[in-house]
RNA sequence: GUGGGCGUAGCUCAGCUGGUUAGAGUACCGGAUUGUGAUUCCGGUUGUCGGGGGUUCGAAUCCCCUCGCUCACCCCA
């Protein structure tokens, strides 16, 4: 029989167990911090009604969405009724609209699930990936103060992930639009196009952006382009500096002043939340491509690894669920692309293979004593220690090798000698060290050993 | 969706302008070592040279088509 080759489609990430453990450890850290800030868990289905997903943006998203079709419907070539979600924000909007009367507002939820995008796979770009979102959704209104809480959550997450120094960069869409208005770019669509273009400043450089802005598509004068570039080049080095830089922009339209006031309040509160000044900054080129953002926008990057780019991003949106309900539901939130983040960190050597979740391997010295080995494993498990037992006889050396490859740090050896003396030999494969412990104290002694291994590595 | 690059062992790659039986390292398996892994030594397995067609006495090598992967753009986590 001709076999088809075992392979995954491009754009998906599949991991070996020890890497999966490392990845899940990352998700655990994110979840722990989301919960620490009082966000509630929510899951939504992978598939939604196509009309629910596609009301919003149309165009670009429609090109990237995967439709779900049953075989029967496929044969009748009907228009697909269902599609796979491409982010967690649109399902959140649907969720809030659907359960509006059963939810408490402000509604604080977090959601960590996979999303799907039908785009050409690229280095570090996936077609199936995890997003870890936190959002606060208000009813009728949501104070700008919540815009400051989100960076506090982000700070807490990345501090715990311990992947080096990072900066949460902030900007405000109102401030930008107000600035553009002052330059005579009043049309909303046109502002959006300019926003998208200046968002690429760090990637393409000021010369390339200037060329595009003054080119055929935009037709801006050189003077206007220069004023835009001067604006988006603003970066702050401290909280006081941020305020000084905002002052230096001069006065502007009502929208502009509103944006500036919001930004000031958010910056001050982020500091009050306890985020060190070294970890957040003003960056007026941060715009975000998505058009539903209305106010504050965020993007976080690692200071020592600029090539990785944004590791987390989000912002404020004024009318989240406008497509599903008459209620006015403003929100603010961010998303961590966990799959991409993990992949990038591994590429950069910032994250390695984890140790196994299995803490001890009980070896099989003499096959006739298997019941002893099973009993020993039972004692360890009752003591809360994840334990595996070698079930088939083989050379001890092989069993050690198995443990080593499997990432199991400790092996328990119980031979004739140990049985006679009521002790167990424990070997730490990492430290190449072994010791004997009385059978009755085994679990307790190992717990100490494991705690110590956790600290010293 | 638009445009470039690359396909040789599980992985990283060598293989000069066509020339016998396609190689190295690594990984894997076995042994040295029947109460001790990762190091060392010895031995072994591994390929439709991406696929199809053409040129030729002869193709991994040259030509065409196709498939796959990959990079950039659009967009974005």
Short mmCIF file of C-alpha atoms (C1' of nucleotides) in Angstrom, two decimals:
data_model
loop_
_atom_site.label_atom_id
_atom_site.label_comp_id
_atom_site.label_asym_id
_atom_site.label_seq_id
_atom_site.Cartn_x
_atom_site.Cartn_y
_atom_site.Cartn_z
CA UNK A 1 0.00 0.00 0.00
CA UNK A 2 1.34 3.41 -0.89
CA UNK A 3 1.73 5.45 2.25
CA UNK A 4 1.30 9.15 2.23
CA UNK A 5 4.15 10.96 3.91
CA UNK A 6 3.59 11.95 7.53
CA UNK A 7 3.66 15.73 7.59
CA UNK A 8 1.87 18.75 8.97
CA UNK A 9 0.54 21.52 6.75
CA UNK A 10 2.70 24.67 6.61
CA UNK A 11 2.03 27.33 9.19
CA UNK A 12 1.26 25.12 12.18
CA UNK A 13 3.44 24.53 15.22
CA UNK A 14 3.69 21.03 16.60
CA UNK A 15 6.07 20.31 19.45
CA UNK A 16 7.89 17.41 21.05
CA UNK A 17 6.78 16.73 24.64
CA UNK A 18 9.60 18.59 26.41
CA UNK A 19 9.06 21.64 24.21
CA UNK A 20 5.33 21.37 24.75
CA UNK A 21 5.99 21.48 28.50
CA UNK A 22 8.02 24.67 28.01
CA UNK A 23 5.23 26.19 25.92
CA UNK A 24 2.56 25.28 28.43
CA UNK A 25 4.71 26.74 31.17
CA UNK A 26 4.56 30.00 29.26
CA UNK A 27 0.77 29.79 28.97
CA UNK A 28 0.55 29.04 32.71
CA UNK A 29 2.52 32.19 33.50
CA UNK A 30 0.26 34.29 31.32
CA UNK A 31 -2.88 32.76 32.82
CA UNK A 32 -1.64 33.18 36.38
CA UNK A 33 -1.05 36.89 35.85
CA UNK A 34 -4.34 37.48 34.06
CA UNK A 35 -6.12 35.87 37.00
CA UNK A 36 -3.99 37.76 39.50
CA UNK A 37 -5.46 40.97 38.09
CA UNK A 38 -8.97 39.70 38.48
CA UNK A 39 -9.86 38.68 34.95
CA UNK A 40 -12.33 35.86 34.40
CA UNK A 41 -11.84 32.93 32.04
CA UNK A 42 -13.94 32.55 28.92
CA UNK A 43 -13.79 30.13 26.01
CA UNK A 44 -15.70 30.46 22.77
CA UNK A 45 -16.12 27.91 19.98
CA UNK A 46 -13.52 27.60 17.25
CA UNK A 47 -16.25 28.01 14.66
CA UNK A 48 -18.75 30.82 14.46
CA UNK A 49 -21.47 31.70 11.99
CA UNK A 50 -19.78 33.20 8.96
CA UNK A 51 -22.02 36.26 9.01
CA UNK A 52 -21.05 36.92 12.64
CA UNK A 53 -17.35 36.85 11.81
CA UNK A 54 -17.51 38.76 8.56
CA UNK A 55 -19.87 41.64 9.37
CA UNK A 56 -17.10 43.78 10.60
CA UNK A 57 -14.15 44.32 8.34
CA UNK A 58 -14.97 42.54 5.10
CA UNK A 59 -12.23 42.80 2.45
CA UNK A 60 -8.96 41.74 3.99
CA UNK A 61 -10.37 39.45 6.67
CA UNK A 62 -12.59 37.65 4.20
CA UNK A 63 -9.49 36.73 2.25
CA UNK A 64 -7.92 35.23 5.38
CA UNK A 65 -10.84 33.41 6.91
CA UNK A 66 -11.24 29.63 6.73
CA UNK A 67 -14.73 28.53 5.92
CA UNK A 68 -16.12 25.37 7.47
CA UNK A 69 -18.13 23.17 5.17
CA UNK A 70 -19.79 19.81 5.80
CA UNK A 71 -19.31 17.25 3.04
CA UNK A 72 -22.98 17.29 2.22
CA UNK A 73 -23.10 21.05 1.82
CA UNK A 74 -19.87 20.92 -0.16
CA UNK A 75 -21.47 18.62 -2.70
CA UNK A 76 -24.39 20.97 -3.05
CA UNK A 77 -21.86 23.81 -3.29
CA UNK A 78 -23.77 25.92 -0.83
CA UNK A 79 -22.31 29.04 0.66
CA UNK A 80 -20.58 27.97 3.93
CA UNK A 81 -22.60 28.76 7.02
CA UNK A 82 -19.65 28.51 9.42
CA UNK A 83 -16.13 29.84 9.55
CA UNK A 84 -13.13 29.56 11.90
CA UNK A 85 -12.41 32.54 14.14
CA UNK A 86 -9.40 34.59 13.06
CA UNK A 87 -9.01 36.40 16.38
CA UNK A 88 -10.60 36.47 19.85
CA UNK A 89 -11.84 40.05 19.77
CA UNK A 90 -14.68 39.50 17.32
CA UNK A 91 -15.93 36.43 19.25
CA UNK A 92 -15.71 38.54 22.42
CA UNK A 93 -17.95 41.12 20.83
CA UNK A 94 -20.45 38.44 19.87
CA UNK A 95 -20.21 36.87 23.36
CA UNK A 96 -20.81 40.15 25.17
CA UNK A 97 -23.72 41.06 22.91
CA UNK A 98 -25.28 37.62 23.32
CA UNK A 99 -24.90 37.44 27.10
CA UNK A 100 -25.19 41.12 27.84
CA UNK A 101 -27.93 40.67 30.44
CA UNK A 102 -26.09 37.94 32.34
CA UNK A 103 -22.73 39.66 32.60
CA UNK A 104 -21.39 42.06 35.18
CA UNK A 105 -19.98 45.29 33.81
CA UNK A 106 -17.22 46.31 33.56
CA UNK A 107 -16.73 42.81 32.20
CA UNK A 108 -13.19 41.63 32.70
CA UNK A 109 -12.36 38.52 30.76
CA UNK A 110 -9.32 36.66 29.56
CA UNK A 111 -9.25 34.06 26.83
CA UNK A 112 -6.42 31.82 25.65
CA UNK A 113 -7.28 29.80 22.58
CA UNK A 114 -6.22 29.03 19.05
CA UNK A 115 -7.22 31.15 16.08
CA UNK A 116 -6.92 30.53 12.33
CA UNK A 117 -5.73 32.66 9.46
CA UNK A 118 -5.52 31.59 5.86
CA UNK A 119 -2.43 33.47 4.90
CA UNK A 120 0.76 32.39 3.22
CA UNK A 121 2.92 30.87 5.95
CA UNK A 122 6.10 32.74 6.70
CA UNK A 123 8.95 32.59 9.18
CA UNK A 124 7.33 33.03 12.58
CA UNK A 125 3.91 33.52 10.99
CA UNK A 126 1.36 30.85 11.57
CA UNK A 127 -1.99 29.81 10.15
CA UNK A 128 -3.00 28.24 13.46
CA UNK A 129 -1.81 29.97 16.62
CA UNK A 130 -2.62 30.79 20.22
CA UNK A 131 -3.81 34.20 21.25
CA UNK A 132 -3.95 35.17 24.90
CA UNK A 133 -6.30 38.10 25.25
CA UNK A 134 -7.37 40.24 28.20
CA UNK A 135 -10.05 42.85 27.77
CA UNK A 136 -12.27 45.03 29.90
CA UNK A 137 -15.61 45.85 28.34
CA UNK A 138 -17.81 48.60 29.79
CA UNK A 139 -21.49 49.27 29.41
CA UNK A 140 -22.21 52.69 27.87
CA UNK A 141 -18.86 54.02 29.08
CA UNK A 142 -15.47 52.82 30.20
CA UNK A 143 -13.10 55.15 31.99
CA UNK A 144 -9.72 55.76 30.42
CA UNK A 145 -8.27 54.54 33.72
CA UNK A 146 -8.72 51.00 32.48
CA UNK A 147 -6.34 51.86 29.67
CA UNK A 148 -3.65 52.10 32.34
CA UNK A 149 -4.50 48.80 34.00
CA UNK A 150 -3.80 46.81 30.84
CA UNK A 151 -0.09 47.77 30.72
CA UNK A 152 0.16 46.87 34.40
CA UNK A 153 -1.01 43.35 33.51
CA UNK A 154 1.44 43.18 30.63
CA UNK A 155 4.29 44.30 32.84
CA UNK A 156 3.45 41.60 35.33
CA UNK A 157 3.29 38.89 32.64
CA UNK A 158 6.59 39.68 30.96
CA UNK A 159 8.37 40.23 34.24
CA UNK A 160 7.36 36.69 35.24
CA UNK A 161 8.26 35.22 31.87
CA UNK A 162 11.80 36.45 32.58
CA UNK A 163 12.87 36.90 28.99
CA UNK A 164 14.88 40.09 29.51
CA UNK A 165 14.15 43.82 29.61
CA UNK A 166 11.12 45.05 27.66
CA UNK A 167 9.28 48.26 26.95
CA UNK A 168 5.55 48.84 26.70
CA UNK A 169 5.18 51.56 24.09
CA UNK A 170 2.11 53.76 24.05
CA UNK A 171 0.38 56.11 21.72
CA UNK A 172 -3.12 57.47 21.21
CA UNK A 173 -5.11 57.35 18.01
CA UNK A 174 -7.01 60.56 18.86
CA UNK A 175 -3.74 62.37 19.31
CA UNK A 176 -2.58 61.17 15.89
CA UNK A 177 -5.81 61.91 14.08
CA UNK A 178 -5.90 65.34 15.72
CA UNK A 179 -2.38 66.01 14.50
CA UNK A 180 -3.26 64.95 10.98
CA UNK A 181 -6.35 67.18 11.08
CA UNK A 182 -4.08 70.07 11.92
CA UNK A 183 -2.14 69.26 8.77
CA UNK A 184 -5.27 69.33 6.65
CA UNK A 185 -5.78 65.57 6.47
CA UNK A 186 -9.38 65.57 7.66
CA UNK A 187 -10.87 62.54 5.93
CA UNK A 188 -11.10 59.50 8.22
CA UNK A 189 -10.17 57.01 5.52
CA UNK A 190 -7.19 59.03 4.52
CA UNK A 191 -6.06 59.35 8.15
CA UNK A 192 -6.27 55.60 8.42
CA UNK A 193 -4.00 55.14 5.41
CA UNK A 194 -1.44 57.54 6.85
CA UNK A 195 -1.65 55.74 10.20
CA UNK A 196 -0.85 52.42 8.57
CA UNK A 197 2.05 53.94 6.76
CA UNK A 198 3.73 55.60 9.75
CA UNK A 199 3.25 52.40 11.73
CA UNK A 200 5.93 50.96 9.45
CA UNK A 201 8.46 53.62 10.44
CA UNK A 202 10.64 51.31 12.52
CA UNK A 203 10.57 48.64 9.86
CA UNK A 204 11.06 50.66 6.67
CA UNK A 205 12.89 53.73 7.95
CA UNK A 206 11.92 57.42 7.67
CA UNK A 207 13.15 57.88 4.09
CA UNK A 208 11.02 55.09 2.68
CA UNK A 209 7.96 56.31 4.61
CA UNK A 210 8.51 59.88 3.43
CA UNK A 211 8.76 58.68 -0.14
CA UNK A 212 5.46 56.80 0.14
CA UNK A 213 3.66 59.75 1.78
CA UNK A 214 4.74 62.18 -0.90
CA UNK A 215 4.18 59.62 -3.68
CA UNK A 216 1.18 59.09 -5.96
CA UNK A 217 -1.02 57.23 -3.48
CA UNK A 218 -0.95 59.99 -0.84
CA UNK A 219 0.19 63.09 -2.66
CA UNK A 220 1.18 64.94 0.49
CA UNK A 221 3.54 67.89 0.23
CA UNK A 222 7.11 67.49 1.42
CA UNK A 223 6.46 69.91 4.25
CA UNK A 224 3.44 67.97 5.55
CA UNK A 225 5.35 64.69 5.27
CA UNK A 226 8.19 66.17 7.29
CA UNK A 227 5.84 67.38 10.01
CA UNK A 228 4.29 63.92 10.20
CA UNK A 229 7.71 62.33 10.44
CA UNK A 230 8.81 64.79 13.15
CA UNK A 231 5.67 63.85 15.10
CA UNK A 232 6.03 60.09 14.86
CA UNK A 233 9.70 60.24 15.76
CA UNK A 234 8.81 61.24 19.33
CA UNK A 235 9.99 58.74 22.00
CA UNK A 236 10.16 59.33 25.74
CA UNK A 237 12.88 58.24 28.15
CA UNK A 238 11.00 58.72 31.42
CA UNK A 239 7.61 59.74 32.71
CA UNK A 240 8.66 63.38 33.14
CA UNK A 241 10.20 63.34 29.66
CA UNK A 242 6.96 61.97 28.23
CA UNK A 243 5.04 64.93 29.63
CA UNK A 244 7.69 67.35 28.34
CA UNK A 245 7.53 65.85 24.87
CA UNK A 246 3.72 66.05 24.86
CA UNK A 247 3.96 69.71 25.87
CA UNK A 248 6.39 70.38 23.06
CA UNK A 249 3.82 69.37 20.46
CA UNK A 250 2.08 72.76 20.88
CA UNK A 251 -1.66 73.23 20.84
CA UNK A 252 -4.02 71.59 18.40
CA UNK A 253 -7.56 70.63 17.51
CA UNK A 254 -10.11 69.44 20.05
CA UNK A 255 -9.47 65.82 19.07
CA UNK A 256 -5.77 66.36 19.49
CA UNK A 257 -6.16 67.87 22.96
CA UNK A 258 -8.49 65.09 24.01
CA UNK A 259 -5.93 62.50 22.90
CA UNK A 260 -3.16 64.29 24.72
CA UNK A 261 -5.16 64.51 27.95
CA UNK A 262 -5.95 60.77 27.76
CA UNK A 263 -2.36 59.90 27.15
CA UNK A 264 -1.20 61.99 30.11
CA UNK A 265 -3.67 60.35 32.46
CA UNK A 266 -2.81 56.88 31.26
CA UNK A 267 0.94 57.46 31.63
CA UNK A 268 0.54 58.78 35.18
CA UNK A 269 -1.68 55.89 36.22
CA UNK A 270 0.59 53.26 34.74
CA UNK A 271 3.25 54.62 37.01
CA UNK A 272 0.83 54.59 39.93
CA UNK A 273 0.09 50.93 39.16
CA UNK A 274 3.74 50.31 40.00
CA UNK A 275 5.13 49.76 36.52
CA UNK A 276 8.74 51.03 36.58
CA UNK A 277 9.48 54.01 34.33
CA UNK A 278 12.08 51.93 32.53
CA UNK A 279 9.35 49.63 31.22
CA UNK A 280 6.94 52.00 29.49
CA UNK A 281 7.41 54.85 27.06
CA UNK A 282 5.74 57.14 24.61
CA UNK A 283 6.26 56.14 20.99
CA UNK A 284 4.20 58.23 18.60
CA UNK A 285 4.83 55.93 15.64
CA UNK A 286 2.82 53.12 17.21
CA UNK A 287 -0.45 53.14 15.32
CA UNK A 288 -1.63 49.53 14.87
CA UNK A 289 -3.06 48.52 11.52
CA UNK A 290 -6.50 47.50 12.77
CA UNK A 291 -9.09 50.14 12.15
CA UNK A 292 -11.30 49.53 15.20
CA UNK A 293 -8.87 51.13 17.65
CA UNK A 294 -9.98 54.60 18.67
CA UNK A 295 -7.79 55.81 21.55
CA UNK A 296 -4.86 54.32 23.44
CA UNK A 297 -2.76 51.81 21.52
CA UNK A 298 0.02 49.59 22.88
CA UNK A 299 2.88 47.60 21.55
CA UNK A 300 5.50 45.79 23.63
CA UNK A 301 8.99 44.80 22.49
CA UNK A 302 12.14 43.30 23.98
CA UNK A 303 14.91 45.86 24.40
CA UNK A 304 17.72 43.46 23.56
CA UNK A 305 15.99 41.81 20.62
CA UNK A 306 14.50 44.45 18.33
CA UNK A 307 14.41 41.98 15.44
CA UNK A 308 11.67 40.04 17.24
CA UNK A 309 9.38 43.05 16.93
CA UNK A 310 6.14 43.36 18.84
CA UNK A 311 5.46 40.60 21.36
CA UNK A 312 2.12 41.90 22.54
CA UNK A 313 -0.23 44.57 21.29
CA UNK A 314 -3.68 46.06 21.65
CA UNK A 315 -5.65 49.16 22.42
CA UNK A 316 -8.93 50.90 23.08
CA UNK A 317 -12.00 50.47 20.93
CA UNK A 318 -15.09 52.60 21.35
CA UNK A 319 -17.83 50.43 19.98
CA UNK A 320 -16.97 46.77 20.18
CA UNK A 321 -20.28 45.09 19.52
CA UNK A 322 -21.96 47.62 17.27
CA UNK A 323 -22.64 44.94 14.71
CA UNK A 324 -24.63 42.80 17.12
CA UNK A 325 -26.40 45.10 19.54
CA UNK A 326 -27.71 48.62 19.96
CA UNK A 327 -25.89 48.87 23.29
CA UNK A 328 -22.76 50.94 23.39
CA UNK A 329 -19.94 48.71 24.64
CA UNK A 330 -16.50 50.30 24.70
CA UNK A 331 -13.48 48.21 25.65
CA UNK A 332 -9.76 48.06 26.01
CA UNK A 333 -7.50 45.05 25.79
CA UNK A 334 -4.42 43.38 24.47
CA UNK A 335 -3.40 40.13 22.87
CA UNK A 336 -0.26 38.07 23.23
CA UNK A 337 0.45 35.87 20.21
CA UNK A 338 1.75 32.97 22.29
CA UNK A 339 2.69 30.65 19.43
CA UNK A 340 4.70 33.30 17.66
CA UNK A 341 6.19 34.53 20.93
CA UNK A 342 7.32 31.03 21.89
CA UNK A 343 8.73 30.40 18.44
CA UNK A 344 10.65 33.68 18.40
CA UNK A 345 12.03 33.20 21.90
CA UNK A 346 13.26 29.76 20.96
CA UNK A 347 14.88 31.10 17.78
CA UNK A 348 16.62 33.79 19.83
CA UNK A 349 17.82 31.20 22.33
CA UNK A 350 15.89 32.81 25.17
CA UNK A 351 13.86 29.73 25.93
CA UNK A 352 15.03 26.13 26.00
CA UNK A 353 13.67 22.65 26.33
CA UNK A 354 11.99 22.09 29.66
CA UNK A 355 12.57 19.28 32.13
CA UNK A 356 9.93 16.58 32.04
CA UNK A 357 6.80 16.86 34.14
CA UNK A 358 7.80 13.35 35.27
CA UNK A 359 9.98 13.82 38.33
CA UNK A 360 11.12 10.28 39.08
CA UNK A 361 11.67 7.10 37.13
CA UNK A 362 11.46 3.95 39.25
CA UNK A 363 13.86 1.52 37.64
CA UNK A 364 13.42 -2.21 37.42
CA UNK A 365 16.44 -3.99 38.74
CA UNK A 366 15.04 -7.46 39.16
CA UNK A 367 11.93 -8.36 37.20
CA UNK A 368 10.67 -10.65 39.98
CA UNK A 369 10.41 -7.61 42.26
CA UNK A 370 8.06 -5.66 40.01
CA UNK A 371 5.39 -5.52 42.76
CA UNK A 372 7.91 -3.69 44.96
CA UNK A 373 8.53 -1.17 42.21
CA UNK A 374 4.83 -0.57 41.69
CA UNK A 375 4.34 -0.12 45.43
CA UNK A 376 7.26 2.32 45.57
CA UNK A 377 5.79 4.36 42.71
CA UNK A 378 2.47 4.39 44.54
CA UNK A 379 4.12 5.85 47.62
CA UNK A 380 5.77 8.57 45.55
CA UNK A 381 2.50 9.42 43.79
CA UNK A 382 0.67 9.61 47.11
CA UNK A 383 3.37 12.04 48.13
CA UNK A 384 2.42 14.22 45.17
CA UNK A 385 5.40 13.33 42.99
CA UNK A 386 4.86 12.56 39.29
CA UNK A 387 6.36 9.12 38.87
CA UNK A 388 6.89 6.67 36.04
CA UNK A 389 7.78 2.99 36.47
CA UNK A 390 9.83 0.91 34.08
CA UNK A 391 7.48 -1.94 33.21
CA UNK A 392 9.65 -4.19 31.03
CA UNK A 393 12.98 -5.66 32.12
CA UNK A 394 16.09 -4.24 30.52
CA UNK A 395 19.64 -3.33 31.42
CA UNK A 396 19.91 -0.70 34.10
CA UNK A 397 22.10 1.42 31.85
CA UNK A 398 19.32 1.52 29.29
CA UNK A 399 16.83 2.61 31.90
CA UNK A 400 19.09 5.47 32.93
CA UNK A 401 19.53 6.47 29.33
CA UNK A 402 15.78 6.43 28.85
CA UNK A 403 15.33 8.73 31.86
CA UNK A 404 18.01 11.08 30.61
CA UNK A 405 16.52 11.37 27.13
CA UNK A 406 13.05 11.77 28.53
CA UNK A 407 14.21 14.70 30.66
CA UNK A 408 13.50 12.88 33.95
CA UNK A 409 16.04 14.11 36.44
CA UNK A 410 15.78 11.54 39.22
CA UNK A 411 15.88 7.75 39.12
CA UNK A 412 15.01 5.45 41.99
CA UNK A 413 16.97 2.22 42.29
CA UNK A 414 15.69 -0.63 44.44
CA UNK A 415 17.78 -3.82 44.27
CA UNK A 416 18.37 -6.81 46.52
CA UNK A 417 20.73 -4.77 48.62
CA UNK A 418 18.36 -1.85 49.19
CA UNK A 419 15.39 -4.13 49.83
CA UNK A 420 17.31 -5.97 52.54
CA UNK A 421 18.19 -2.71 54.27
CA UNK A 422 14.86 -0.94 53.77
CA UNK A 423 16.36 1.92 51.78
CA UNK A 424 16.11 3.30 48.26
CA UNK A 425 18.93 4.73 46.15
CA UNK A 426 18.08 7.98 44.42
CA UNK A 427 20.30 9.27 41.66
CA UNK A 428 20.24 12.84 40.38
CA UNK A 429 21.18 12.45 36.72
CA UNK A 430 21.88 16.14 36.31
CA UNK A 431 24.30 16.45 39.20
CA UNK A 432 25.69 12.93 38.65
CA UNK A 433 25.20 12.31 42.32
CA UNK A 434 23.38 9.62 44.27
CA UNK A 435 22.31 8.98 47.83
CA UNK A 436 20.38 6.48 49.91
CA UNK A 437 17.27 7.30 51.88
CA UNK A 438 15.08 5.24 54.20
CA UNK A 439 12.05 3.93 52.32
CA UNK A 440 9.61 5.61 54.75
CA UNK A 441 11.15 9.03 54.21
CA UNK A 442 11.51 8.76 50.45
CA UNK A 443 8.69 11.03 49.30
CA UNK A 444 9.51 13.73 51.83
CA UNK A 445 13.22 13.62 51.02
CA UNK A 446 12.52 13.84 47.29
CA UNK A 447 10.20 16.80 47.76
CA UNK A 448 13.10 18.65 49.40
CA UNK A 449 15.42 17.57 46.61
CA UNK A 450 12.95 18.71 43.93
CA UNK A 451 12.42 22.08 45.58
CA UNK A 452 16.16 22.57 45.72
CA UNK A 453 16.56 21.51 42.07
CA UNK A 454 13.94 24.13 41.20
CA UNK A 455 16.10 26.86 42.72
CA UNK A 456 19.63 25.83 41.82
CA UNK A 457 18.72 24.40 38.42
"C1'" G B 1 -3.61 37.29 -3.54
"C1'" U B 2 1.54 39.41 -6.16
"C1'" G B 3 6.87 38.69 -6.94
"C1'" G B 4 12.14 36.33 -5.93
"C1'" G B 5 15.26 31.86 -3.91
"C1'" C B 6 16.01 26.67 -2.80
"C1'" G B 7 14.93 21.04 -3.19
"C1'" U B 8 20.96 15.06 -2.15
"C1'" A B 9 20.21 10.05 4.51
"C1'" G B 10 15.73 11.68 10.29
"C1'" C B 11 18.98 16.60 10.65
"C1'" U B 12 23.30 19.88 8.65
"C1'" C B 13 25.63 19.62 4.20
"C1'" A B 14 29.81 17.85 0.24
"C1'" G B 15 29.57 15.96 -4.67
"C1'" C B 16 34.87 20.46 -10.14
"C1'" U B 17 32.93 22.42 -16.67
"C1'" G B 18 27.90 15.27 -17.29
"C1'" G B 19 31.61 9.52 -16.37
"C1'" U B 20 31.69 3.14 -12.73
"C1'" U B 21 28.72 0.91 -6.90
"C1'" A B 22 26.33 8.86 -4.35
"C1'" G B 23 29.70 10.61 0.38
"C1'" A B 24 30.90 13.16 5.39
"C1'" G B 25 29.37 14.75 10.12
"C1'" U B 26 25.41 14.10 13.34
"C1'" A B 27 21.35 11.20 14.92
"C1'" C B 28 19.63 6.18 15.53
"C1'" C B 29 20.54 0.64 16.76
"C1'" G B 30 24.00 -3.08 18.81
"C1'" G B 31 28.52 -4.21 21.49
"C1'" A B 32 32.92 -2.95 24.82
"C1'" U B 33 30.01 -2.40 30.24
"C1'" U B 34 24.45 -8.39 33.35
"C1'" G B 35 23.98 -2.39 39.67
"C1'" U B 36 24.55 3.44 36.68
"C1'" G B 37 22.78 7.71 31.60
"C1'" A B 38 25.01 12.13 29.00
"C1'" U B 39 31.72 11.43 27.60
"C1'" U B 40 35.19 7.43 24.84
"C1'" C B 41 36.14 3.14 21.47
"C1'" C B 42 34.30 -0.68 17.83
"C1'" G B 43 30.50 -2.33 14.47
"C1'" G B 44 25.77 -1.67 11.84
"C1'" U B 45 21.14 0.54 9.45
"C1'" U B 46 19.66 4.81 6.61
"C1'" G B 47 18.51 7.50 0.21
"C1'" U B 48 12.97 6.25 -6.00
"C1'" C B 49 19.53 12.75 -5.42
"C1'" G B 50 11.29 16.24 -4.66
"C1'" G B 51 8.21 14.12 -9.08
"C1'" G B 52 7.55 13.68 -14.51
"C1'" G B 53 9.47 14.40 -19.33
"C1'" G B 54 13.64 15.71 -22.67
"C1'" U B 55 19.04 15.99 -24.51
"C1'" U B 56 23.02 12.10 -24.25
"C1'" C B 57 26.55 6.01 -25.13
"C1'" G B 58 25.93 7.87 -19.98
"C1'" A B 59 22.22 12.86 -15.81
"C1'" A B 60 22.34 14.26 -8.67
"C1'" U B 61 24.92 17.47 -12.49
"C1'" C B 62 22.29 20.40 -18.67
"C1'" C B 63 16.93 21.91 -20.58
"C1'" C B 64 11.40 22.08 -19.90
"C1'" C B 65 7.12 21.23 -16.90
"C1'" U B 66 5.15 20.22 -12.16
"C1'" C B 67 4.96 19.75 -6.88
"C1'" G B 68 6.91 21.11 -2.24
"C1'" C B 69 9.42 24.38 0.91
"C1'" U B 70 11.15 29.25 1.77
"C1'" C B 71 11.87 34.78 1.62
"C1'" A B 72 9.72 39.60 0.48
"C1'" C B 73 5.02 42.47 -0.27
"C1'" C B 74 -0.25 42.97 1.37
"C1'" C B 75 -2.06 42.14 6.33
"C1'" C B 76 -1.13 40.94 11.15
"C1'" A B 77 -0.07 37.75 16.82
#
